[in-house]
Amino acid sequence: MRGLLISTLLLLSLPTLATETRVVVRARAKDGKFVGTSMGGARVVLRDAETGQVLASGLATGTTGDTQRLMKQPHARGTPLADEQAAKFEAVLELDEPRLVTVEVSAPEAQRQASVRASTQVWLLPGKHLQGDGLILELPGFVVDALAPQAHERLKLTGGKLTVPIRANVVMMCGCPTEPGGLWDSSKYELQAVVKLDGKPLTSVPLSYAGKTSTFAGELPVQQKGVYEVTVTAYDPVTGNTGVDRTSFLVE
């Protein structure tokens, strides 16, 4: 009896062995596909929800996934959304007890002006892997990139009149293209440039398809000198996706 008691106490005093636990995290654009290498990847951080300790971090990389599976086919419960090449971040944690983990995703890395962050929390259990599709966090919005006028461009007002072209690139957060009648149908979007002159509201310019995939343009008539601020906005009234980029130019 005494020997059994000693053995039991020794077992209780031994440290709990950590168990390898695999976690897959993916970022998916709202109304789109996975955010992957083509957009610079998605930044993923796993933190202990109680202490804030970073348990793992890195980029979700890979392809945007299968268009048919993600955007066209009906999705039945239990059917995987991701194929083998679809972008993901995989971490291997050593857990000795259940941990509440905060998972943060920010993307796209290659278009920081459009980057947004999403987060959630999940209990991770030692040895109970979160694989397959893993944990998918949705990122709403558009990536808007103002192409013209160039930042801090200086223009001359000749004869009291000047026409300034405004151009922007608009894609989904996954980099998926937009165009009239396309899978991501830009004819349903509201695209415009809101203009300020010397800090005061001046006008707005609607942007229309410029004949090149994901490119939209308009023209701003200018009759005054000063500093112009241009805010390009995109809005999908169906999904609620929005996107913004800004530029400025000077007229002398």
Short mmCIF file of C-alpha atoms in Angstrom, two decimals:
data_model
loop_
_atom_site.label_atom_id
_atom_site.label_comp_id
_atom_site.label_asym_id
_atom_site.label_seq_id
_atom_site.Cartn_x
_atom_site.Cartn_y
_atom_site.Cartn_z
CA MET A 1 0.00 0.00 0.00
CA ARG A 2 2.77 2.39 0.94
CA GLY A 3 4.59 1.64 -2.36
CA LEU A 4 1.40 2.30 -4.35
CA LEU A 5 0.93 5.62 -2.58
CA ILE A 6 4.50 6.68 -3.32
CA SER A 7 4.12 5.70 -6.99
CA THR A 8 0.89 7.68 -7.27
CA LEU A 9 2.49 10.76 -5.71
CA LEU A 10 5.45 10.50 -8.08
CA LEU A 11 3.13 10.32 -11.09
CA LEU A 12 1.19 13.35 -9.89
CA SER A 13 4.41 15.31 -9.42
CA LEU A 14 5.63 14.67 -12.97
CA PRO A 15 5.15 17.60 -15.39
CA THR A 16 2.37 17.20 -17.94
CA LEU A 17 3.83 16.40 -21.34
CA ALA A 18 3.03 18.90 -24.08
CA THR A 19 1.22 17.47 -27.08
CA GLU A 20 1.70 18.56 -30.68
CA THR A 21 -1.39 20.39 -31.93
CA ARG A 22 -1.74 21.54 -35.54
CA VAL A 23 -3.78 24.60 -36.48
CA VAL A 24 -4.69 25.80 -39.99
CA VAL A 25 -5.90 29.37 -40.52
CA ARG A 26 -7.16 30.87 -43.79
CA ALA A 27 -8.32 34.31 -44.88
CA ARG A 28 -11.17 34.58 -47.35
CA ALA A 29 -12.43 37.68 -49.11
CA LYS A 30 -16.10 38.43 -48.56
CA ASP A 31 -17.89 37.41 -51.78
CA GLY A 32 -14.53 36.15 -53.01
CA LYS A 33 -11.81 33.56 -52.70
CA PHE A 34 -8.87 32.94 -50.39
CA VAL A 35 -6.23 35.64 -49.89
CA GLY A 36 -2.92 34.13 -50.93
CA THR A 37 0.49 34.69 -52.40
CA SER A 38 -0.76 36.74 -55.36
CA MET A 39 -1.80 39.47 -52.89
CA GLY A 40 1.25 39.14 -50.66
CA GLY A 41 -0.47 36.70 -48.34
CA ALA A 42 -2.43 37.25 -45.15
CA ARG A 43 -0.67 37.98 -41.85
CA VAL A 44 -1.77 35.55 -39.11
CA VAL A 45 -1.07 35.86 -35.38
CA LEU A 46 -2.12 33.38 -32.70
CA ARG A 47 -2.12 34.72 -29.12
CA ASP A 48 -2.93 33.29 -25.74
CA ALA A 49 -6.21 35.06 -24.96
CA GLU A 50 -5.38 35.37 -21.26
CA THR A 51 -1.75 36.50 -21.33
CA GLY A 52 -1.38 37.98 -24.81
CA GLN A 53 1.62 35.76 -25.49
CA VAL A 54 2.24 35.20 -29.19
CA LEU A 55 2.06 31.45 -29.81
CA ALA A 56 2.67 31.55 -33.55
CA SER A 57 2.69 34.00 -36.44
CA GLY A 58 3.33 34.03 -40.16
CA LEU A 59 1.78 34.39 -43.60
CA ALA A 60 -1.05 32.46 -45.17
CA THR A 61 0.28 31.65 -48.63
CA GLY A 62 -0.86 29.61 -51.60
CA THR A 63 -3.45 30.01 -54.33
CA THR A 64 -6.82 31.72 -54.18
CA GLY A 65 -8.50 28.34 -54.41
CA ASP A 66 -10.91 26.64 -56.79
CA THR A 67 -13.30 29.16 -58.40
CA GLN A 68 -15.94 26.53 -59.17
CA ARG A 69 -15.95 25.20 -55.63
CA LEU A 70 -15.88 28.59 -53.92
CA MET A 71 -18.03 30.77 -56.15
CA LYS A 72 -20.29 28.65 -58.37
CA GLN A 73 -21.15 25.28 -56.87
CA PRO A 74 -23.67 24.99 -54.02
CA HIS A 75 -21.82 24.24 -50.80
CA ALA A 76 -23.09 21.23 -48.87
CA ARG A 77 -22.40 20.92 -45.17
CA GLY A 78 -19.14 19.06 -44.53
CA THR A 79 -17.81 19.58 -48.05
CA PRO A 80 -14.29 21.07 -48.02
CA LEU A 81 -13.95 24.58 -49.43
CA ALA A 82 -10.16 24.50 -49.74
CA ASP A 83 -8.13 22.31 -52.07
CA GLU A 84 -4.52 21.29 -51.43
CA GLN A 85 -3.06 24.45 -53.00
CA ALA A 86 -5.41 26.97 -51.37
CA ALA A 87 -3.70 29.60 -49.24
CA LYS A 88 -3.24 28.78 -45.57
CA PHE A 89 -1.09 29.33 -42.51
CA GLU A 90 -0.31 26.24 -40.47
CA ALA A 91 1.10 26.34 -36.97
CA VAL A 92 2.27 23.51 -34.76
CA LEU A 93 1.72 24.29 -31.08
CA GLU A 94 2.90 22.33 -28.06
CA LEU A 95 -0.05 22.33 -25.66
CA ASP A 96 -0.23 20.73 -22.23
CA GLU A 97 -3.73 21.96 -21.44
CA PRO A 98 -6.69 23.58 -23.22
CA ARG A 99 -5.97 27.17 -24.27
CA LEU A 100 -8.28 29.93 -25.39
CA VAL A 101 -6.51 31.44 -28.38
CA THR A 102 -7.15 34.72 -30.17
CA VAL A 103 -6.62 34.39 -33.91
CA GLU A 104 -5.93 37.60 -35.86
CA VAL A 105 -5.73 37.89 -39.64
CA SER A 106 -4.82 41.03 -41.60
CA ALA A 107 -4.60 41.27 -45.37
CA PRO A 108 -3.69 41.85 -48.11
CA GLU A 109 0.00 42.30 -47.31
CA ALA A 110 0.84 43.58 -50.81
CA GLN A 111 -1.78 46.35 -50.68
CA ARG A 112 -1.39 47.90 -47.25
CA GLN A 113 -3.70 50.84 -48.03
CA ALA A 114 -6.54 48.30 -48.27
CA SER A 115 -5.50 45.99 -45.44
CA VAL A 116 -8.16 45.15 -42.83
CA ARG A 117 -8.10 42.93 -39.79
CA ALA A 118 -10.42 40.19 -38.59
CA SER A 119 -10.18 38.20 -35.39
CA THR A 120 -11.92 35.45 -33.47
CA GLN A 121 -11.23 33.16 -30.54
CA VAL A 122 -11.13 29.39 -30.30
CA TRP A 123 -10.39 26.81 -27.64
CA LEU A 124 -7.49 24.61 -28.67
CA LEU A 125 -7.20 21.21 -27.03
CA PRO A 126 -3.93 19.28 -26.78
CA GLY A 127 -3.57 16.86 -29.66
CA LYS A 128 -6.91 17.84 -31.21
CA HIS A 129 -5.90 19.24 -34.59
CA LEU A 130 -7.75 22.02 -36.42
CA GLN A 131 -6.95 21.06 -39.99
CA GLY A 132 -8.65 20.64 -43.35
CA ASP A 133 -10.40 23.94 -44.07
CA GLY A 134 -9.25 24.94 -40.59
CA LEU A 135 -10.38 28.26 -39.25
CA ILE A 136 -11.56 30.62 -42.03
CA LEU A 137 -11.75 34.31 -41.26
CA GLU A 138 -13.68 36.55 -43.64
CA LEU A 139 -12.25 39.88 -44.77
CA PRO A 140 -14.79 42.35 -46.17
CA GLY A 141 -14.01 45.03 -48.71
CA PHE A 142 -12.36 45.94 -51.99
CA VAL A 143 -8.73 46.70 -52.72
CA VAL A 144 -8.79 50.17 -54.26
CA ASP A 145 -5.57 51.56 -55.72
CA ALA A 146 -5.61 55.14 -57.02
CA LEU A 147 -3.47 55.17 -60.18
CA ALA A 148 -3.96 58.76 -61.37
CA PRO A 149 -3.37 61.50 -60.59
CA GLN A 150 -0.06 60.50 -59.04
CA ALA A 151 0.60 61.49 -55.45
CA HIS A 152 1.82 65.09 -55.15
CA GLU A 153 1.74 65.54 -58.92
CA ARG A 154 2.17 69.18 -60.00
CA LEU A 155 -0.02 70.41 -62.86
CA LYS A 156 -0.17 73.76 -64.65
CA LEU A 157 -3.43 75.64 -65.13
CA THR A 158 -3.16 76.94 -68.69
CA GLY A 159 -5.83 79.22 -70.14
CA GLY A 160 -7.91 78.93 -67.00
CA LYS A 161 -8.90 75.32 -67.68
CA LEU A 162 -7.46 71.89 -67.03
CA THR A 163 -8.86 68.35 -67.25
CA VAL A 164 -7.37 65.91 -64.78
CA PRO A 165 -7.87 62.17 -65.47
CA ILE A 166 -8.74 60.02 -62.47
CA ARG A 167 -8.00 56.30 -62.69
CA ALA A 168 -8.22 53.53 -60.14
CA ASN A 169 -7.74 49.79 -59.92
CA VAL A 170 -10.48 47.95 -58.03
CA VAL A 171 -10.25 44.25 -57.17
CA MET A 172 -11.58 41.94 -54.49
CA MET A 173 -9.52 41.39 -51.33
CA CYS A 174 -8.31 38.15 -52.91
CA GLY A 175 -7.16 40.04 -56.01
CA CYS A 176 -10.04 38.65 -58.06
CA PRO A 177 -10.82 40.90 -61.04
CA THR A 178 -13.83 43.17 -61.47
CA GLU A 179 -15.46 44.09 -64.76
CA PRO A 180 -18.95 44.61 -66.20
CA GLY A 181 -20.75 41.29 -66.57
CA GLY A 182 -17.92 39.36 -64.95
CA LEU A 183 -18.08 36.97 -62.02
CA TRP A 184 -17.44 40.05 -59.90
CA ASP A 185 -19.76 42.35 -61.84
CA SER A 186 -18.62 45.96 -61.54
CA SER A 187 -21.82 47.21 -63.20
CA LYS A 188 -23.48 46.62 -59.83
CA TYR A 189 -20.90 48.66 -57.91
CA GLU A 190 -20.90 52.36 -57.09
CA LEU A 191 -17.51 53.87 -57.96
CA GLN A 192 -16.64 57.52 -57.53
CA ALA A 193 -13.95 60.02 -56.63
CA VAL A 194 -14.76 62.63 -54.00
CA VAL A 195 -12.67 65.79 -54.43
CA LYS A 196 -11.62 68.50 -52.01
CA LEU A 197 -9.87 71.75 -52.85
CA ASP A 198 -7.67 73.22 -50.11
CA GLY A 199 -9.45 71.05 -47.56
CA LYS A 200 -13.01 72.01 -48.58
CA PRO A 201 -15.50 69.74 -50.42
CA LEU A 202 -15.56 70.53 -54.13
CA THR A 203 -17.27 67.83 -56.20
CA SER A 204 -17.59 64.13 -56.94
CA VAL A 205 -16.72 62.33 -60.15
CA PRO A 206 -18.35 59.00 -61.15
CA LEU A 207 -15.90 56.39 -62.37
CA SER A 208 -16.75 54.01 -65.18
CA TYR A 209 -15.10 50.97 -66.71
CA ALA A 210 -11.99 52.02 -68.63
CA GLY A 211 -11.85 49.05 -71.01
CA LYS A 212 -9.21 47.20 -69.00
CA THR A 213 -10.00 44.58 -66.37
CA SER A 214 -10.40 46.13 -62.89
CA THR A 215 -9.63 49.65 -64.17
CA PHE A 216 -12.07 52.55 -63.81
CA ALA A 217 -11.76 56.18 -64.84
CA GLY A 218 -13.32 59.61 -64.88
CA GLU A 219 -12.35 63.22 -65.61
CA LEU A 220 -12.14 66.18 -63.25
CA PRO A 221 -12.50 69.67 -64.78
CA VAL A 222 -10.20 72.07 -62.90
CA GLN A 223 -10.48 75.86 -62.98
CA GLN A 224 -8.72 76.87 -59.77
CA LYS A 225 -5.23 76.63 -58.39
CA GLY A 226 -4.60 74.88 -55.08
CA VAL A 227 -4.17 71.53 -53.41
CA TYR A 228 -6.63 68.85 -54.51
CA GLU A 229 -7.42 65.77 -52.44
CA VAL A 230 -9.01 62.81 -54.23
CA THR A 231 -10.72 60.00 -52.33
CA VAL A 232 -11.70 57.05 -54.51
CA THR A 233 -14.47 54.88 -53.10
CA ALA A 234 -16.05 51.60 -54.16
CA TYR A 235 -19.30 50.17 -52.80
CA ASP A 236 -21.27 47.03 -53.54
CA PRO A 237 -24.86 47.54 -52.35
CA VAL A 238 -25.53 43.80 -52.50
CA THR A 239 -22.70 42.54 -50.26
CA GLY A 240 -21.84 45.77 -48.44
CA ASN A 241 -18.21 45.54 -49.55
CA THR A 242 -16.43 48.90 -49.51
CA GLY A 243 -12.99 50.17 -50.42
CA VAL A 244 -11.09 53.46 -50.29
CA ASP A 245 -7.83 54.95 -51.50
CA ARG A 246 -6.58 58.53 -51.52
CA THR A 247 -4.23 60.68 -53.53
CA SER A 248 -3.52 64.39 -53.92
CA PHE A 249 -2.15 66.76 -56.53
CA LEU A 250 -1.26 70.44 -56.87
CA VAL A 251 -2.44 72.89 -59.51
CA GLU A 252 -0.26 75.93 -60.05
#
